Short mmCIF file of C-alpha atoms and ligand atoms in Angstrom, two decimals:
data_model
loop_
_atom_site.label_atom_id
_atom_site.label_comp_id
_atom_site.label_asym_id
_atom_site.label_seq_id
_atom_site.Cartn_x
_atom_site.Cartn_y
_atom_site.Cartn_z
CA UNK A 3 -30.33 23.40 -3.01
CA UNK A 4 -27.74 20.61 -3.50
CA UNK A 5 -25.15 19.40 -1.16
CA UNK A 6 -22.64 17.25 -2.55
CA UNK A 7 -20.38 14.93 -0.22
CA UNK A 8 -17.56 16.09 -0.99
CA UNK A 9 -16.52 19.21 -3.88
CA UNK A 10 -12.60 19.53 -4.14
CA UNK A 11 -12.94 22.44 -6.94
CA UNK A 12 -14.51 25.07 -4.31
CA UNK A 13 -10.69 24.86 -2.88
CA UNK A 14 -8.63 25.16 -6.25
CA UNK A 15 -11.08 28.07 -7.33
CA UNK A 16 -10.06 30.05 -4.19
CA UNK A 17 -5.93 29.50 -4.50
CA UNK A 18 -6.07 28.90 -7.79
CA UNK A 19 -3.19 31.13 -8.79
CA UNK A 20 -1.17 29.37 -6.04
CA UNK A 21 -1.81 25.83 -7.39
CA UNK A 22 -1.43 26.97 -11.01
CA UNK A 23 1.89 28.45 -10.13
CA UNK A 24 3.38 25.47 -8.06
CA UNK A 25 2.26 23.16 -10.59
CA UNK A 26 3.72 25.01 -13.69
CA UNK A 27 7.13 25.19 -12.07
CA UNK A 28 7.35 21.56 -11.39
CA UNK A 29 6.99 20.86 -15.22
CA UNK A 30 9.08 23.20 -15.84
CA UNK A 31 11.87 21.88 -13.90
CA UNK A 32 11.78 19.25 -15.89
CA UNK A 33 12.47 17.13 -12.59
CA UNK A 34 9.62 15.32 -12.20
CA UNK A 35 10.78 11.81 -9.68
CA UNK A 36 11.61 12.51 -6.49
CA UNK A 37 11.75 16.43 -7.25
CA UNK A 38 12.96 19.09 -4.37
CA UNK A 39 9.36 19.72 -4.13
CA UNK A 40 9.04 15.84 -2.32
CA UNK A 41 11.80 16.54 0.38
CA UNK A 42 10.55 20.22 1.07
CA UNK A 43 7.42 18.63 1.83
CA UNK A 44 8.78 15.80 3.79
CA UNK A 45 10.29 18.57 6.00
CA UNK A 46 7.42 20.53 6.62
CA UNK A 47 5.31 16.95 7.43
CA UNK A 48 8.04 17.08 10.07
CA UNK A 49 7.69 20.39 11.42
CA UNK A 50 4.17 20.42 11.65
CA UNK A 51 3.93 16.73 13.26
CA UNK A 52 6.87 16.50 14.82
CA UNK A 53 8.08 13.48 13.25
CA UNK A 54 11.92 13.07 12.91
CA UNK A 55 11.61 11.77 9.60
CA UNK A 56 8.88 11.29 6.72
CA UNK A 57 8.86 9.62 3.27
CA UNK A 58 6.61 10.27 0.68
CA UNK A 59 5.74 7.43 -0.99
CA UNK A 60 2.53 7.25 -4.07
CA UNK A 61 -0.42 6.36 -1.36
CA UNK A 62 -1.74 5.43 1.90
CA UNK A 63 -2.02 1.94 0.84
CA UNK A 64 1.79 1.33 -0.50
CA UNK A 65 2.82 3.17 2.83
CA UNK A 66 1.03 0.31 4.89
CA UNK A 67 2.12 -2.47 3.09
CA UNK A 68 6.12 -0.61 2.84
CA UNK A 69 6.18 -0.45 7.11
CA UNK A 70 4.44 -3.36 7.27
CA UNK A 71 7.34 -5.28 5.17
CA UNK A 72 9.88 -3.53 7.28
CA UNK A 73 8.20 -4.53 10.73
CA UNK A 74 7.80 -7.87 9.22
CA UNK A 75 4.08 -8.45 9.50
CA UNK A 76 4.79 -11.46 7.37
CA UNK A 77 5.48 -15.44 7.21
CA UNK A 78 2.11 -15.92 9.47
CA UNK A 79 3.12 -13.42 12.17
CA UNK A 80 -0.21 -12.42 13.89
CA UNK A 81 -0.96 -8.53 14.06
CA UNK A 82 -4.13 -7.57 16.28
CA UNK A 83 -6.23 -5.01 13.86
CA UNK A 84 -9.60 -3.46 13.89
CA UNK A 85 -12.77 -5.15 11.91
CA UNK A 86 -14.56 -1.79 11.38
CA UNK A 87 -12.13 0.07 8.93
CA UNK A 88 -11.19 0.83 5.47
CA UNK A 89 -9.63 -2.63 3.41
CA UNK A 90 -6.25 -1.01 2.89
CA UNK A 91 -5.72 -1.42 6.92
CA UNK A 92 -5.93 -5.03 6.31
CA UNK A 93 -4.79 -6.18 3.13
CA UNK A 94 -0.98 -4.90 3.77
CA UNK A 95 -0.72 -7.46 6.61
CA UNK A 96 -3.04 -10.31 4.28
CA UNK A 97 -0.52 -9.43 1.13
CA UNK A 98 2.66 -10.41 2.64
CA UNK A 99 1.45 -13.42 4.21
CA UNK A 100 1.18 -12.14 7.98
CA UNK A 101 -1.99 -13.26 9.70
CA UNK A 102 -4.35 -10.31 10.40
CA UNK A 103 -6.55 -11.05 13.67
CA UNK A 104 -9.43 -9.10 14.05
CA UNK A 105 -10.46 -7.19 17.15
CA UNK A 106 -13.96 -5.58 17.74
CA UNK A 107 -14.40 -1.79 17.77
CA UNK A 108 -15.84 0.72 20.73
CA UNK A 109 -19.31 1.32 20.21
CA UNK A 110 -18.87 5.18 20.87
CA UNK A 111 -15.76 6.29 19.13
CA UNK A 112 -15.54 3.08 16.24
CA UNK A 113 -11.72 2.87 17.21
CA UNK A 114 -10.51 -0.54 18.38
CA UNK A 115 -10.99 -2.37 21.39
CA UNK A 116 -7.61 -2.93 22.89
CA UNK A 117 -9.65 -4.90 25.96
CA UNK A 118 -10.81 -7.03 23.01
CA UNK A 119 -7.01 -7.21 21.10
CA UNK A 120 -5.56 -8.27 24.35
CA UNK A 121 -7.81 -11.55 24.40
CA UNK A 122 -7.01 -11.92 21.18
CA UNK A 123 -3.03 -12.51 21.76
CA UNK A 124 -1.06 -15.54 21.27
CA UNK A 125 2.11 -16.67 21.37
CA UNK A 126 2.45 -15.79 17.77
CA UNK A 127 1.83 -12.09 17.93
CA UNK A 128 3.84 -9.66 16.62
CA UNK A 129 2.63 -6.21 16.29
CA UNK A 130 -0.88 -4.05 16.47
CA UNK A 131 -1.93 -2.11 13.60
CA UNK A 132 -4.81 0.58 14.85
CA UNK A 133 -6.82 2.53 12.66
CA UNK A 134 -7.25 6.17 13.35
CA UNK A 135 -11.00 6.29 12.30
CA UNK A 136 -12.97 9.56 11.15
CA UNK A 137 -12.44 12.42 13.58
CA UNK A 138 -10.11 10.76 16.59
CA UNK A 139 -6.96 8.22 17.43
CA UNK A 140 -7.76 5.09 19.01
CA UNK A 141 -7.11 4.42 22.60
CA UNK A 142 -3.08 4.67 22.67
CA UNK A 143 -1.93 4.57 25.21
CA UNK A 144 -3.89 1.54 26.06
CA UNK A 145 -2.00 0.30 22.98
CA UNK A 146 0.99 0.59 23.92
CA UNK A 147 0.56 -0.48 27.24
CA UNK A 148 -0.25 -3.87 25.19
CA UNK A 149 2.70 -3.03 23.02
CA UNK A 150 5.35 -2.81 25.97
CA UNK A 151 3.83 -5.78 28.05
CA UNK A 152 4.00 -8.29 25.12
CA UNK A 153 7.04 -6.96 23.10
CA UNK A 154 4.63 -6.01 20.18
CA UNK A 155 5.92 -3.54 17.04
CA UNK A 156 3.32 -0.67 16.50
CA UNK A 157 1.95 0.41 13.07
CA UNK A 158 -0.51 3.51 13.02
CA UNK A 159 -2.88 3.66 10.19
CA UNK A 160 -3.20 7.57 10.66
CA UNK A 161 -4.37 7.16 6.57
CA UNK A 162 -7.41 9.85 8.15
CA UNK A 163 -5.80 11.45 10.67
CA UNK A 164 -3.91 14.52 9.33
CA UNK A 165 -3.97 16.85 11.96
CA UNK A 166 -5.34 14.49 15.27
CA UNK A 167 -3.43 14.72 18.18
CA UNK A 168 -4.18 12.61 21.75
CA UNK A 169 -2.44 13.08 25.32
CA UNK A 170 -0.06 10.29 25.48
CA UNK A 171 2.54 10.03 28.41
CA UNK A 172 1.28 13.61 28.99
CA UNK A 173 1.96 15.23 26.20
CA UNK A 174 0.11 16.63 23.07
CA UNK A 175 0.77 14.16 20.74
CA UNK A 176 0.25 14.08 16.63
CA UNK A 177 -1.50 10.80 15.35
CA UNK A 178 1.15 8.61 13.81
CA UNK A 179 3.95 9.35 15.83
CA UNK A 180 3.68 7.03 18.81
CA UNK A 181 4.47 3.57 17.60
CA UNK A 182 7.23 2.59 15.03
CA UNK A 183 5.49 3.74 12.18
CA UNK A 184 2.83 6.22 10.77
CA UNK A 185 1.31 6.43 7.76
CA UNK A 186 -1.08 9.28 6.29
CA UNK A 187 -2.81 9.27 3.19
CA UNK A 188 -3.51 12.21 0.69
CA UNK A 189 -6.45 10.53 -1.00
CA UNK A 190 -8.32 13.49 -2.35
CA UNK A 191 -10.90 13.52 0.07
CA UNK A 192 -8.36 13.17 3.15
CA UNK A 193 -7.86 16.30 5.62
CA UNK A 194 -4.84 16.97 3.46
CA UNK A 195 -5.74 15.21 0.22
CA UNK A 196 -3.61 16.20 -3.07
CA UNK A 197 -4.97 16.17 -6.79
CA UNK A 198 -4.60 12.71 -6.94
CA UNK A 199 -2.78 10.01 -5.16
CA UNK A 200 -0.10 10.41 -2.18
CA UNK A 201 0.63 8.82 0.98
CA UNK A 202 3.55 9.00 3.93
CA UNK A 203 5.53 6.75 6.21
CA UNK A 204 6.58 8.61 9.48
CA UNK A 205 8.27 7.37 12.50
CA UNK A 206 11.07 8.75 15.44
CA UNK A 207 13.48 5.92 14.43
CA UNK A 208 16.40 6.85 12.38
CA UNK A 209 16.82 2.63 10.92
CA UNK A 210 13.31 2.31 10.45
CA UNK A 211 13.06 5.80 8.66
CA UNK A 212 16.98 4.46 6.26
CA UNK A 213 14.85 1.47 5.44
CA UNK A 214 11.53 3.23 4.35
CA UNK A 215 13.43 5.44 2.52
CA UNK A 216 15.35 2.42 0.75
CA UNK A 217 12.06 0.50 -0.20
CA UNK A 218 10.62 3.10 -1.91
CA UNK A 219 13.10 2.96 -4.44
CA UNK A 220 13.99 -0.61 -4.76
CA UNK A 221 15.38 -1.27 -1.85
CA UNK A 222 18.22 0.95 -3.07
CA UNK A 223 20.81 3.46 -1.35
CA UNK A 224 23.02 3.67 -4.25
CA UNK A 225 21.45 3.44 -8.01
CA UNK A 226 21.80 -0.33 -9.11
CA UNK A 227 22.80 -1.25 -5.47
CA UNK A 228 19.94 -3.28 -3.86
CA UNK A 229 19.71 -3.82 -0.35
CA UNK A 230 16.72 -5.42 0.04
CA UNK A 231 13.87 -6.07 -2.37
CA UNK A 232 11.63 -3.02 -1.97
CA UNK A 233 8.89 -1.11 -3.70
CA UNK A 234 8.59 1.61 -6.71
CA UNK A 235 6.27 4.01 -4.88
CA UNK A 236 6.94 7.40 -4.19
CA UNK A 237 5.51 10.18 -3.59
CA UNK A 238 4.56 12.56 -7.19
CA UNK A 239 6.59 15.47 -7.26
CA UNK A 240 3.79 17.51 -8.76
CA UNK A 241 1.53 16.18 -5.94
CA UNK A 242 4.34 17.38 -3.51
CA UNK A 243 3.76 20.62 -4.85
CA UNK A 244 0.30 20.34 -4.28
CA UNK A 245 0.40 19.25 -0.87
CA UNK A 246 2.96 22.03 -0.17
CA UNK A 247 0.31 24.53 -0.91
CA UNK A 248 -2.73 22.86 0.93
CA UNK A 249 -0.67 22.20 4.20
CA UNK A 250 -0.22 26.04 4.16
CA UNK A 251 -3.77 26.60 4.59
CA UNK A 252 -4.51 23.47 6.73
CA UNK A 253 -5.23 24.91 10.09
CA UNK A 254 -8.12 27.01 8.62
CA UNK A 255 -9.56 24.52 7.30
CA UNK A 256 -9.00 22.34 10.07
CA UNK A 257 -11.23 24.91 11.92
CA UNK A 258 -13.87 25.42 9.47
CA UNK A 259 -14.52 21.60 9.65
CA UNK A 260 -15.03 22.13 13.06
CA UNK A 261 -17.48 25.05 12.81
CA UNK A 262 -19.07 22.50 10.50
CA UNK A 263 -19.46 19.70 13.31
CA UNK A 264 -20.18 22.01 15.76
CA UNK A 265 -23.41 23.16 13.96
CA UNK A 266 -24.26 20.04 12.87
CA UNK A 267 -24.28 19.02 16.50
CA UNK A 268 -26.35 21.98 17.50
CA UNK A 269 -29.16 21.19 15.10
CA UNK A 270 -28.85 17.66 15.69
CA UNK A 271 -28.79 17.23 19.08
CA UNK A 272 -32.46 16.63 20.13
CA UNK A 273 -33.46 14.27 17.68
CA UNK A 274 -33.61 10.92 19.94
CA UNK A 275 -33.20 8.61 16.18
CA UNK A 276 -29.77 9.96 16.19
CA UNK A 277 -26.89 9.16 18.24
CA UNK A 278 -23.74 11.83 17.35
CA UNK A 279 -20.01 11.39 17.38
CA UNK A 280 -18.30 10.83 20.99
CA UNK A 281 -14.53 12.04 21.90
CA UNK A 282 -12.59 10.19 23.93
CA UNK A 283 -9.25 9.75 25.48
CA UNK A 284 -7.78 12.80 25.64
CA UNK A 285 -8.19 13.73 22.17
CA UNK A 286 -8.12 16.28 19.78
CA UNK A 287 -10.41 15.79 17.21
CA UNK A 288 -10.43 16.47 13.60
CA UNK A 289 -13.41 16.32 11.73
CA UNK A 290 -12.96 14.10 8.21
CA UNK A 291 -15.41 12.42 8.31
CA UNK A 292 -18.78 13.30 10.23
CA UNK A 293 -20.43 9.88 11.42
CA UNK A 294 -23.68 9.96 12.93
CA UNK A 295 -25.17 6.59 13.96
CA UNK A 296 -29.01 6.35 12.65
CA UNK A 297 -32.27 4.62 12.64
CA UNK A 298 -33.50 3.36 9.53
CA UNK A 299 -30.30 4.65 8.24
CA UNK A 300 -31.35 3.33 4.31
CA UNK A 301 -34.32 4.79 4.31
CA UNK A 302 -32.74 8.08 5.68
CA UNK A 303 -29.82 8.03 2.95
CA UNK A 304 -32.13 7.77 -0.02
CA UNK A 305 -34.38 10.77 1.86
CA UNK A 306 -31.29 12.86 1.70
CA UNK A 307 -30.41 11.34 -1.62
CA UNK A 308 -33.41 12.22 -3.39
CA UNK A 309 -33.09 16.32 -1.35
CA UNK A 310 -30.28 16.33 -3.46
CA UNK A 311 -27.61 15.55 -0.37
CA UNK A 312 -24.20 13.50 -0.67
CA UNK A 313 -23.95 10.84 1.88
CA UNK A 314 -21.68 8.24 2.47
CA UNK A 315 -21.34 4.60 4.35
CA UNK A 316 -18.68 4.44 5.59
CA UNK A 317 -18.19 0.88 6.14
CA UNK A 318 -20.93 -1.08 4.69
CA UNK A 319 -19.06 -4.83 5.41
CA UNK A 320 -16.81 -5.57 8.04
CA UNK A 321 -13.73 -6.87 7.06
CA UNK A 322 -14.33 -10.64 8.61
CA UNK A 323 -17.43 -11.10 6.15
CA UNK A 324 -15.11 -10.09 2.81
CA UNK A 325 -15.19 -12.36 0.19
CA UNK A 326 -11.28 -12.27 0.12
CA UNK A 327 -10.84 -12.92 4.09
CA UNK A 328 -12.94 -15.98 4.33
CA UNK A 329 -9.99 -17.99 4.42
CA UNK A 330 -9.23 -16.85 8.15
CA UNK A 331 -12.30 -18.44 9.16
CA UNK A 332 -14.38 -15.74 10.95
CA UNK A 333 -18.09 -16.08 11.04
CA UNK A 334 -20.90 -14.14 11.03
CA UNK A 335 -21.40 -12.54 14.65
CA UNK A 336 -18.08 -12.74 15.41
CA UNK A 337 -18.21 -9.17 15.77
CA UNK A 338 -21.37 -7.96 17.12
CA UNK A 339 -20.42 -4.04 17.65
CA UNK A 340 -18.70 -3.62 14.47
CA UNK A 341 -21.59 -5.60 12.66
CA UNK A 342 -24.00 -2.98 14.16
CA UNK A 343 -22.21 0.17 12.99
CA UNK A 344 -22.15 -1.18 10.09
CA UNK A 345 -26.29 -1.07 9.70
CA UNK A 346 -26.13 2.19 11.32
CA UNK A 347 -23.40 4.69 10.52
CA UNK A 348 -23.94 7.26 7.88
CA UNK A 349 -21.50 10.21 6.84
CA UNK A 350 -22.92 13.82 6.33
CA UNK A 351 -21.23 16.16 3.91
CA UNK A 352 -17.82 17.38 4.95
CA UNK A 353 -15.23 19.99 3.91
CA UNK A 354 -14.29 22.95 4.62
CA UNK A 355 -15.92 25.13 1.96
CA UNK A 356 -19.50 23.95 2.83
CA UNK A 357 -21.92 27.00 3.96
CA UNK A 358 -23.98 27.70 6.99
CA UNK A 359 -26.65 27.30 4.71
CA UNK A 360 -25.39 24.01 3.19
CA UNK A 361 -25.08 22.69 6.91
CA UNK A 362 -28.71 24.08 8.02
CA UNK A 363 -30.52 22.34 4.95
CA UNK A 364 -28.72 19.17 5.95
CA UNK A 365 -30.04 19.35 9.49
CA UNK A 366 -33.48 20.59 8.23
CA UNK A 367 -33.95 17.32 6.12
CA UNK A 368 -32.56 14.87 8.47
CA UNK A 369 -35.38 16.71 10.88
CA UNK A 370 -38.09 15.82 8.01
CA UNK A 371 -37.46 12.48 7.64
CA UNK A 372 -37.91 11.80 11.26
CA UNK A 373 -40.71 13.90 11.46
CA UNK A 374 -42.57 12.25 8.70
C1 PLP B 4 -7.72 6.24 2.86
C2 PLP B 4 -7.30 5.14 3.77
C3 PLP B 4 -6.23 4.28 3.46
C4 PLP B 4 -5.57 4.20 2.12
O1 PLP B 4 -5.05 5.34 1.60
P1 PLP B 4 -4.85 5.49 0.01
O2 PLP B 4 -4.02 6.71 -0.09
O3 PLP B 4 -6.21 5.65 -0.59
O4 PLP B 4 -4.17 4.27 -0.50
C5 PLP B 4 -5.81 3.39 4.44
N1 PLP B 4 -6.43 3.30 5.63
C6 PLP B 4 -7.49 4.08 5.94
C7 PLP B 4 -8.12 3.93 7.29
C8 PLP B 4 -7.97 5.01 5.02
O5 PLP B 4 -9.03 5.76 5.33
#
């Protein structure tokens, strides 16, 4: 038997006809930029979020680097930020000349440390940028607590979390939706990944929403009438299309990831080398990415590598010890937790059209090793 990571074909082979269809009449349209197909989707974003407004711009990184422009993450402004995360998170703030301060991560749930950001504050902070990592949202409303005491602008990498929710101010709350802005990601591999690239900008506010929607086109309301000097990134109208179809069928696959953890966490769950996932905070998971933390986590991948199973590290380096971030000075240490996970963490396979089977032979091989 082999498992692979991650297999997006298993998907298109079982709505095939409705992909096929959806993509046809796009071409045939003929209206290929900014297409009905974009705002449709936009609206249902909305309606199953509950954001007020949504943009769809060409991926998870532009939408970053578009809100953070707009909140004005730039000229040195400092924005507290997670070390343990993917680049993308960071570069946006590095890119536009804002100052990105690291924070350490919680050892159980990998989210940031807002105990840690709020020692981290100076007199130039502007904002916090958290990263909604793997399966849950960081601690908000610690966040905003920090947020509302220092006057701090909120941007919510939700790039993984499609379909997370948390209890904030005691109510159900979708990731993305509780600071200024949001952004998700439809990286193929994402919850609700498209056939290519495609990422979002959400938010409540009706001027924050007018500008995201003007910087995706050139800063432009009117053609050849420039507001402000903005972006060419938006969303594919064929990808649109795409997306239109998936996010019908998201809640069942939502729920087969889960049946996926949940097993996974069955036949897991006595083998003392392995330390499994935590929830926290009032939240409502959603499994992306399944991140156990493991001893002699090399030697386990290449087990599982030579079985014939796809793993994955996600994050190898922590964003302080980058080649390209040595300039803000961090050392080595610096961040003991996140330097840990970072030896430790290993993704299993993941999406919704794995098997019972697929999951058992997983399980059975991580039992090997450790039984060797
Ligand atoms: C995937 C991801 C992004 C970037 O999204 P793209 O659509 O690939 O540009 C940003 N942040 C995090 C945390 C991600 O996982």
């Amino acid at each position: 038997m082999k498992v692979p990571f991650y297999d997006a074909t298993r998907e298109y082979n079982l709505y095939k006809p409705e992909f096929d269809k959806v993509i046809a009449d796009v071409i045939a349209s003929g209206a290929f930029i900014l297409g009905k197909q974009v705002q449709d989707f936009e609206e249902s974003i909305g309606a199953y979020t509950g954001a007020k407004y949504a943009v769809g711009v060409a991926n998870g990184s532009d939408a970053l680097v578009i809100a953070a422009d707009i909140l004005d993450y730039t000229h040195g402004a400092e924005i507290l930020t997670p070390v343990f995360t993917f680049f993308a998170s960071t570069s946006c703030i590095a890119r536009l000349n804002g100052k990105p301060v690291f924070c350490d991560v919680e050892e159980d749930t990998f989210c940031m440390d807002m105990k840690d950001a709020e020692n981290r504050l100076t007199d130039k902070t502007r904002g916090i940028l958290p990263v909604h990592l793997f399966l849950q949202t960081a601690d908000m409303t610690a966040c905003m607590k920090l947020a509302e005491k220092y006057r701090l602008t909120v941007l919510e990498d939700a790039a993984e979390a499609f379909g997370m929710k948390t209890m904030y101010k005691d109510k159900c709350t979708h990731a993305g939706l509780i600071g200024d802005f949001g952004i998700f990601s439809f990286f193929p591999t994402k919850t609700l990944g498209g056939y290519g690239d495609g990422g979002m900008i959400v938010t409540n506010n009706k001027e924050l929403y007018q500008k995201a929607k003007s910087y995706r086109t050139h800063g432009s309301t009117i053609k050849y009438h420039h507001d402000y000097i903005g972006y060419n990134s938006r969303l594919d109208t064929v990808q649109a299309a795409i997306l239109q179809v998936k996010l019908a069928h998201i809640d069942k696959a939502i729920q087969q990831r889960a049946r996926h953890a949940a097993q996974y966490r069955d036949m897991l769950k006595d083998i003392t080398a392995i330390t499994l996932p935590v929830i926290k905070n009032g939240n409502t998971p959603v499994h992306y990415v399944f991140c156990l933390k493991a001893e002699k986590r090399d030697e386990l991948e290449l087990y599982l590598k030579e079985k014939g199973i796809g793993t994955s590290i996600y994050y190898p380096v922590p964003l302080h010890l980058q080649k390209c971030f040595e300039y803000l000075g961090y050392q080595k240490g610096d961040f003991p937790i996140a330097e840990k996970l970072c030896k430790t963490v290993l993704a299993l396979p993941m999406f919704p059209e794995l098997t019972e089977d697929e999951v058992s032979f997983v399980c059975e091989s991580i039992k090997a090793f450790y039984q060797r």
